[in-house]
Amino acid sequence: MGRLGLTEILVIVGIVILLFGGKKIPELMKGLGSGIKEFKNAAKDDQTAPPAPTVKKEEEEIK
């Protein structure tokens, strides 16, 4: 499995156009873009959240 070449990309684009039609493509790309944007925002929020103190609670339950 290697990288996709120009021919493979053109075939994939052609199949997408045949399946969805030219009018639906902008709507699909808009949805894809907003999904990627939400994913990036969620990943950024996850990195800034403080870690949960679960280890201390488990140690207290053992004692």
XYZ file of C-alpha atoms in Angstrom:
63
model
C 0.000 0.000 0.000
C 1.575 3.214 -1.139
C 0.477 6.738 -1.588
C -2.406 7.625 -3.843
C -1.358 8.759 -7.275
C -3.067 11.244 -9.548
C -4.988 8.525 -11.379
C -6.408 7.055 -8.170
C -7.446 10.470 -6.888
C -9.203 11.284 -10.170
C -11.069 7.966 -10.074
C -12.214 8.604 -6.495
C -13.349 12.145 -7.359
C -15.220 10.813 -10.402
C -17.030 8.201 -8.334
C -17.996 10.799 -5.716
C -19.395 13.095 -8.410
C -21.374 10.223 -9.928
C -22.802 9.185 -6.574
C -23.705 12.564 -5.132
C -23.965 14.877 -8.120
C -22.378 18.283 -8.588
C -24.876 20.156 -6.433
C -24.330 18.064 -3.299
C -20.520 18.277 -3.306
C -20.314 21.799 -1.739
C -22.703 20.731 1.021
C -20.613 17.634 1.731
C -17.393 19.649 1.869
C -18.994 22.204 4.188
C -20.082 19.427 6.542
C -16.641 17.838 6.406
C -14.964 21.172 7.174
C -17.210 21.878 10.146
C -16.610 18.365 11.463
C -12.847 18.826 11.284
C -13.158 22.215 12.992
C -15.199 20.714 15.846
C -12.690 17.871 16.214
C -9.795 20.326 16.490
C -11.675 22.407 19.083
C -12.469 19.291 21.131
C -8.847 18.146 20.984
C -7.677 21.602 22.071
C -10.148 21.645 24.994
C -9.051 18.162 26.036
C -5.419 19.252 26.267
C -6.227 22.245 28.492
C -8.431 20.283 30.937
C -6.723 19.379 34.226
C -6.290 15.656 34.875
C -8.803 14.043 37.203
C -7.474 13.014 40.652
C -8.559 9.353 40.412
C -5.445 7.852 41.999
C -5.992 9.595 45.355
C -9.586 8.331 45.608
C -8.494 4.750 44.974
C -5.767 4.999 47.635
C -8.285 6.319 50.193
C -10.674 3.432 49.475
C -7.906 0.883 50.095
C -7.059 2.352 53.526
